[in-house]
Amino acid sequence: KLKIAIIGFGNFGQFLAKTIVKQGHTVLAYSRSDYSEVAQEIGVRYFSDADDLCEEHPEVILLCTSILSTENMLKTLPLHRLRRSTLFADVLSVKEFPRSLFLQYLPPDFDIVCTHPMFGPDSGKNGWTNLPFVFEKVRVGLDLTRDKRVEAFLDIFRNAGCRMVEMTCASHDKHAAGSQFITHMMGRVLEKLDLEDTPINTKGYESLLNLVDNTARDSFELFYGLFLYNKNAMEQLDRMDRAFEMVKKQLSGYLHDLVRKQLMLETSQDHVGSINGKSIEKKLMLPSPNTPSKIVSNDFNEKKHDLVMINDSR
Ligand code: NAP
């Protein structure tokens, strides 16, 4: 069993701690705010001083801080009080960023594993079975015991039933920008619409309401971190912008076409008029291959019998 110190004992840190404690590991915690009471309820030893926690020589330091505060937290942790071979892990929702921070700030003797449990207190409240857990063993010393310690740490998630996905931090960020960031973005946009429960909710609408509920519960700082510290997020935001415009144009283009045809129908109802020098007449007939006139719009199935013909003969 491992002695694990959770740094950042907020929403997600506490959520993870419950399962880690249940599996029989010793859990210590340190955070900016005072969580001593909630820690006691979970069975975690809480430290309000980072020096005191590090002097307990945890084998694993698990960073559960917000993305934005991680660098500062890492810089201020008294690393010199830890054992030289300590394993550092994180659960940040972006991966290239903590990976490079760890490599930059941690002494070369420390082992590094970057992870992202792809679930949260809401989606994982009924257990972690089949929920994806992404990890990259960034740096693990050659010593066999170090490898075993990494595996013992990963076993927490393996034993809880997670689907273990080993992938590089770079690949994670690429995939996550196209999936997780878009999900959060849509949730935040829909939240701004103040969607209401109605007596005639469709299944689709229910899932939109659930999306808003799931994403709005996460802190805005987390969402902002997903955007700021994933270099692929900006590209996805641009794609969403373009997609929104495209669909809008598609709709207004269709509408424009419909209105134009309606106008042409009205003007040609009783007499033969002219548009751009071309005479127009309305004929209530199906097109025949022998019809000499040129059919300019027959793309509306429901108007098959009501075609507008433009007679090319002036
Ligand atoms: P969060 O808002 O991203 O992070 C809250 C944590 O960051 C708290 O422990 C908070 O400490 C600490 N923190 C914030 N600002 C700080 C500062 N200036 N100095 C020191 N500590 C600071 O919310 P979260 O949901 O708990 O997420 C924690 C981490 O888990 C994030 O990196 C997130 O990406 C990752 N994660 C979250 C989920 C999820 O579903 N929520 C899922 C997977 C991964 P205090 O509470 O003591 O202020």
Coordinates of C-alpha atoms and ligand atoms in Angstrom, one line a residue:
K1 CA 0.0 0.0 0.0
L2 CA 1.2 3.5 -0.8
K3 CA 1.5 6.7 1.1
I4 CA 0.0 9.3 -1.2
A5 CA -0.1 13.1 -0.7
I6 CA -2.9 14.9 -2.5
I7 CA -1.9 18.5 -3.2
G8 CA -5.0 20.6 -4.0
F9 CA -7.9 19.1 -1.9
G10 CA -10.8 20.8 -3.8
N11 CA -13.7 19.1 -5.6
F12 CA -11.7 16.6 -7.6
G13 CA -9.0 15.9 -5.0
Q14 CA -11.6 14.9 -2.4
F15 CA -13.4 12.8 -5.0
L16 CA -10.3 10.8 -5.8
A17 CA -9.3 10.6 -2.1
K18 CA -12.5 8.7 -1.2
T19 CA -11.7 5.8 -3.6
I20 CA -7.9 5.8 -2.7
V21 CA -8.7 5.6 1.0
K22 CA -11.2 2.8 0.4
Q23 CA -8.5 0.8 -1.3
G24 CA -6.4 0.9 1.9
H25 CA -3.8 3.5 1.0
T26 CA -2.7 6.1 3.4
V27 CA -3.8 9.5 2.1
L28 CA -2.4 12.9 3.3
A29 CA -3.6 16.2 1.9
Y30 CA -2.6 19.8 1.6
S31 CA -4.5 22.7 0.1
R32 CA -4.7 26.5 0.1
S33 CA -8.0 26.4 2.0
D34 CA -8.7 24.6 5.3
Y35 CA -10.3 21.2 4.5
S36 CA -9.4 19.6 7.8
E37 CA -13.0 18.7 8.7
V38 CA -13.9 17.1 5.3
A39 CA -10.6 15.3 5.3
Q40 CA -11.3 13.8 8.6
E41 CA -14.7 12.6 7.4
I42 CA -13.0 10.8 4.4
G43 CA -10.2 9.4 6.5
V44 CA -7.4 11.7 5.2
R45 CA -4.7 13.3 7.3
Y46 CA -4.9 17.0 6.5
F47 CA -1.9 19.4 6.6
S48 CA -2.2 23.2 6.5
D49 CA 1.6 23.4 6.0
A50 CA 3.3 22.0 3.0
D51 CA 6.6 21.6 4.9
D52 CA 4.9 19.3 7.5
L53 CA 3.3 17.2 4.7
C54 CA 6.6 16.8 2.8
E55 CA 8.4 15.7 6.0
E56 CA 6.0 12.8 6.2
H57 CA 7.9 11.5 3.1
P58 CA 4.9 10.4 1.0
E59 CA 5.9 8.0 -1.8
V60 CA 3.6 9.6 -4.3
I61 CA 2.6 13.3 -4.7
L62 CA -0.6 13.6 -6.6
L63 CA -1.2 17.1 -7.9
C64 CA -5.0 17.9 -8.0
T65 CA -4.6 21.7 -8.2
S66 CA -6.4 23.9 -10.8
I67 CA -4.6 24.0 -14.1
L68 CA -3.9 27.7 -13.6
S69 CA -2.4 27.4 -10.1
T70 CA -0.2 24.4 -10.8
E71 CA 3.0 26.1 -11.8
N72 CA 2.9 28.4 -8.7
M73 CA 2.1 25.4 -6.5
L74 CA 5.0 23.4 -7.9
K75 CA 7.4 26.3 -7.5
T76 CA 6.5 26.8 -3.8
L77 CA 6.4 23.1 -2.7
P78 CA 9.4 22.3 -0.4
L79 CA 10.8 19.6 -2.7
H80 CA 14.0 19.4 -0.7
R81 CA 12.0 17.8 2.2
L82 CA 10.9 14.9 0.0
R83 CA 12.7 11.6 -0.6
R84 CA 14.9 11.8 -3.7
S85 CA 13.0 9.1 -5.6
T86 CA 9.5 10.5 -5.0
L87 CA 6.9 9.8 -7.6
F88 CA 5.1 12.8 -8.9
A89 CA 1.7 12.4 -10.7
D90 CA -1.0 14.8 -11.7
V91 CA -4.6 14.7 -12.9
L92 CA -4.8 17.9 -14.8
S93 CA -7.3 17.9 -17.7
V94 CA -4.5 19.2 -20.0
K95 CA -1.4 17.1 -20.3
E96 CA 1.5 18.7 -22.2
F97 CA 1.5 21.6 -19.8
P98 CA 2.1 19.7 -16.5
R99 CA 4.5 17.3 -18.3
S100 CA 6.8 20.2 -19.3
L101 CA 6.4 21.8 -15.8
F102 CA 7.4 18.6 -14.1
L103 CA 10.4 18.2 -16.4
Q104 CA 11.4 21.8 -15.7
Y105 CA 10.9 22.0 -12.0
L106 CA 11.4 18.5 -10.5
P107 CA 14.9 17.2 -9.6
P108 CA 16.0 14.5 -12.1
D109 CA 15.7 11.7 -9.5
F110 CA 12.0 12.1 -9.2
D111 CA 9.7 9.8 -11.2
I112 CA 6.9 11.4 -13.3
V113 CA 3.6 10.0 -14.4
C114 CA 1.1 12.3 -16.1
T115 CA -2.5 11.1 -15.9
H116 CA -6.0 12.3 -16.7
P117 CA -9.0 10.4 -15.3
M118 CA -11.6 11.2 -18.0
F119 CA -14.4 11.5 -15.6
G120 CA -15.5 13.7 -12.6
P121 CA -17.5 13.6 -9.4
D122 CA -20.7 13.6 -11.4
S123 CA -19.9 11.1 -14.2
G124 CA -18.0 8.9 -11.8
K125 CA -20.3 9.0 -8.8
N126 CA -21.6 5.5 -9.4
G127 CA -18.2 3.9 -9.8
W128 CA -15.4 4.1 -12.4
T129 CA -16.1 0.9 -14.3
N130 CA -15.1 1.3 -18.0
L131 CA -14.4 5.0 -17.6
P132 CA -11.2 6.0 -19.5
F133 CA -8.0 6.8 -17.5
V134 CA -5.2 8.2 -19.7
F135 CA -1.6 8.1 -18.5
E136 CA 1.9 8.5 -19.8
K137 CA 4.9 7.3 -17.8
V138 CA 7.0 10.3 -18.5
R139 CA 10.1 9.3 -16.5
V140 CA 10.6 6.3 -14.3
G141 CA 14.0 5.3 -12.8
L142 CA 15.5 2.0 -14.0
D143 CA 15.2 0.5 -10.5
L144 CA 12.6 -2.2 -10.5
T145 CA 11.0 -0.9 -7.2
R146 CA 10.3 2.4 -8.9
D147 CA 8.5 0.6 -11.7
K148 CA 6.5 -1.4 -9.2
R149 CA 5.5 1.8 -7.4
V150 CA 4.2 3.3 -10.6
E151 CA 2.2 0.1 -11.3
A152 CA 0.9 0.2 -7.7
F153 CA -0.3 3.7 -8.2
L154 CA -1.9 2.9 -11.6
D155 CA -3.5 -0.1 -9.9
I156 CA -5.8 2.2 -7.9
F157 CA -7.6 3.1 -11.2
R158 CA -7.2 -0.3 -12.8
N159 CA -8.7 -2.0 -9.7
A160 CA -11.6 0.5 -9.7
G161 CA -12.4 -0.8 -13.2
C162 CA -11.1 2.1 -15.3
R163 CA -10.3 1.5 -19.0
M164 CA -6.5 2.2 -18.9
V165 CA -5.3 4.2 -21.9
E166 CA -1.6 4.7 -22.3
M167 CA -0.9 7.6 -24.6
T168 CA 1.4 10.5 -25.0
C169 CA 0.5 13.8 -23.4
A170 CA 0.6 15.4 -26.9
S171 CA -1.9 12.9 -28.3
H172 CA -4.2 13.3 -25.3
D173 CA -4.3 17.1 -25.8
K174 CA -5.1 16.7 -29.5
H175 CA -8.0 14.3 -28.7
A176 CA -9.2 16.2 -25.7
A177 CA -9.4 19.5 -27.6
G178 CA -11.7 17.9 -30.2
S179 CA -13.9 16.2 -27.6
Q180 CA -13.6 17.5 -24.0
F181 CA -13.1 21.1 -24.8
I182 CA -15.9 21.1 -27.4
T183 CA -18.2 19.5 -24.8
H184 CA -17.4 22.1 -22.2
M185 CA -17.7 24.9 -24.7
M186 CA -21.2 23.8 -25.9
G187 CA -22.2 23.3 -22.3
R188 CA -21.1 26.9 -21.4
V189 CA -22.8 28.4 -24.5
L190 CA -26.1 26.5 -23.8
E191 CA -25.9 27.7 -20.2
K192 CA -26.1 31.3 -21.5
L193 CA -29.5 30.5 -23.1
D194 CA -31.0 29.7 -19.7
L195 CA -32.7 26.6 -21.1
E196 CA -35.8 25.5 -19.1
D197 CA -37.3 22.2 -18.3
T198 CA -40.6 21.9 -20.3
P199 CA -43.5 19.5 -20.0
I200 CA -42.6 18.2 -23.5
N201 CA -38.9 17.6 -23.3
T202 CA -37.6 15.3 -26.1
K203 CA -34.7 12.9 -25.3
G204 CA -32.4 15.2 -27.3
Y205 CA -33.4 18.2 -25.3
E206 CA -32.9 16.2 -22.0
S207 CA -29.4 15.4 -23.1
L208 CA -28.7 19.2 -23.7
L209 CA -30.0 20.0 -20.2
N210 CA -27.7 17.3 -18.8
L211 CA -24.8 18.7 -20.7
V212 CA -25.4 22.1 -19.2
D213 CA -25.7 20.6 -15.7
N214 CA -22.5 18.5 -16.0
T215 CA -20.3 21.2 -17.4
A216 CA -21.6 24.2 -15.4
R217 CA -20.8 22.4 -12.2
D218 CA -17.1 22.5 -13.0
S219 CA -15.3 25.7 -12.1
F220 CA -14.9 28.3 -14.7
E221 CA -11.1 28.2 -13.9
L222 CA -11.1 24.6 -15.1
F223 CA -12.8 25.5 -18.4
Y224 CA -10.5 28.4 -18.9
G225 CA -7.5 26.1 -18.2
L226 CA -8.8 23.7 -20.9
F227 CA -8.7 26.6 -23.3
L228 CA -5.5 28.4 -22.3
Y229 CA -3.2 25.4 -21.7
N230 CA -4.2 23.2 -24.7
K231 CA -2.6 24.6 -27.8
N232 CA -5.2 22.7 -29.9
A233 CA -8.2 24.4 -28.3
M234 CA -8.0 27.7 -30.3
E235 CA -8.2 25.8 -33.5
Q236 CA -11.3 23.9 -32.3
L237 CA -12.9 27.2 -31.2
D238 CA -12.3 28.6 -34.8
R239 CA -13.8 25.4 -36.3
M240 CA -16.9 25.8 -34.1
D241 CA -17.2 29.4 -35.1
R242 CA -17.0 28.5 -38.8
A243 CA -19.4 25.6 -38.4
F244 CA -22.0 27.9 -36.7
E245 CA -21.7 30.4 -39.5
M246 CA -22.0 27.6 -42.2
V247 CA -25.1 26.2 -40.7
K248 CA -26.6 29.7 -40.4
K249 CA -25.8 30.4 -44.0
Q250 CA -27.3 27.1 -45.0
L251 CA -30.5 28.0 -43.3
S252 CA -30.7 31.6 -44.6
G253 CA -29.7 30.4 -48.1
Y254 CA -32.6 27.9 -48.1
L255 CA -35.0 30.5 -46.8
H256 CA -33.8 33.0 -49.4
D257 CA -34.4 30.5 -52.1
L258 CA -37.9 29.8 -50.8
V259 CA -38.9 33.4 -50.6
R260 CA -37.5 34.2 -54.0
K261 CA -39.6 31.3 -55.5
Q262 CA -42.7 32.5 -53.6
L263 CA -42.2 36.0 -55.0
M264 CA -41.8 34.7 -58.5
L265 CA -45.0 32.7 -58.1
E266 CA -46.9 35.7 -56.8
T267 CA -45.8 38.0 -59.6
S268 CA -46.6 35.5 -62.3
Q269 CA -50.0 34.5 -60.8
D270 CA -52.2 36.3 -63.3
H271 CA -50.1 37.7 -66.0
V272 CA -46.8 37.1 -67.7
G273 CA -44.4 39.5 -66.2
S274 CA -40.6 39.9 -66.6
I275 CA -37.5 39.8 -64.4
N276 CA -34.2 40.9 -65.8
G277 CA -35.7 41.2 -69.2
K278 CA -36.9 37.6 -69.1
S279 CA -40.6 36.9 -69.3
I280 CA -42.1 34.8 -66.6
E281 CA -45.2 32.7 -66.6
K282 CA -46.6 30.2 -64.1
K283 CA -47.7 26.8 -65.3
L284 CA -49.5 24.3 -63.3
M285 CA -48.0 21.2 -64.9
L286 CA -45.4 18.6 -64.5
P287 CA -42.2 19.1 -66.6
S288 CA -42.2 17.1 -69.7
P289 CA -39.1 16.3 -71.7
N290 CA -40.7 18.1 -74.6
T291 CA -41.3 21.3 -72.7
P292 CA -39.3 24.0 -74.6
S293 CA -38.9 26.2 -71.6
K294 CA -36.0 26.0 -69.2
I295 CA -36.9 24.8 -65.7
V296 CA -34.9 26.8 -63.2
S297 CA -36.1 25.5 -59.9
N298 CA -37.5 22.1 -59.3
D299 CA -35.7 21.2 -56.2
F300 CA -38.6 21.5 -53.8
N301 CA -40.4 18.2 -53.9
E302 CA -43.5 19.6 -52.4
K303 CA -43.8 22.0 -55.2
K304 CA -43.5 19.5 -58.0
H305 CA -46.9 20.5 -59.4
D306 CA -46.3 24.2 -59.2
L307 CA -43.2 24.9 -61.2
V308 CA -42.0 28.3 -62.1
M309 CA -41.0 28.4 -65.7
I310 CA -38.8 31.0 -67.3
N311 CA -39.5 31.4 -70.9
D312 CA -36.3 32.3 -72.7
S313 CA -38.1 33.6 -75.7
R314 CA -38.4 37.4 -75.2
Ligands
NAP1 P1 -10.3 23.4 -10.1 O1 -11.0 24.7 -9.9 O2 -9.7 23.1 -11.4 O3 -9.2 23.2 -9.0 C1 -9.5 23.4 -7.6 C2 -8.2 23.1 -6.8 O4 -7.2 24.0 -7.2 C3 -8.5 23.3 -5.4 O5 -7.8 22.3 -4.7 C4 -7.9 24.7 -5.1 O6 -7.4 24.8 -3.8 C5 -6.7 24.7 -6.0 N1 -6.4 26.1 -6.3 C6 -7.0 26.9 -7.2 N2 -6.4 28.1 -7.2 C7 -5.3 28.0 -6.4 C8 -4.3 28.9 -6.1 N3 -4.2 30.2 -6.6 N4 -3.3 28.5 -5.2 C9 -3.4 27.3 -4.7 N5 -4.3 26.4 -5.0 C10 -5.3 26.7 -5.9 O7 -11.4 22.3 -9.8 P2 -11.3 20.7 -9.6 O8 -12.5 20.2 -10.2 O9 -11.1 20.4 -8.2 O10 -10.1 20.2 -10.5 C11 -8.8 19.9 -9.9 C12 -7.9 19.4 -11.0 O11 -8.4 18.1 -11.5 C13 -7.8 20.3 -12.2 O12 -6.5 20.3 -12.7 C14 -8.7 19.6 -13.2 O13 -8.3 19.8 -14.6 C15 -8.5 18.1 -12.9 N6 -9.7 17.3 -13.2 C16 -10.9 17.6 -12.8 C17 -12.0 16.8 -13.2 C18 -13.4 17.2 -12.8 O14 -14.3 16.6 -13.3 N7 -13.6 18.2 -11.9 C19 -11.8 15.7 -13.9 C20 -10.5 15.3 -14.3 C21 -9.4 16.1 -13.9 P3 -8.4 25.3 -2.6 O15 -9.7 24.6 -2.8 O16 -7.7 25.0 -1.4 O17 -8.6 26.8 -2.8

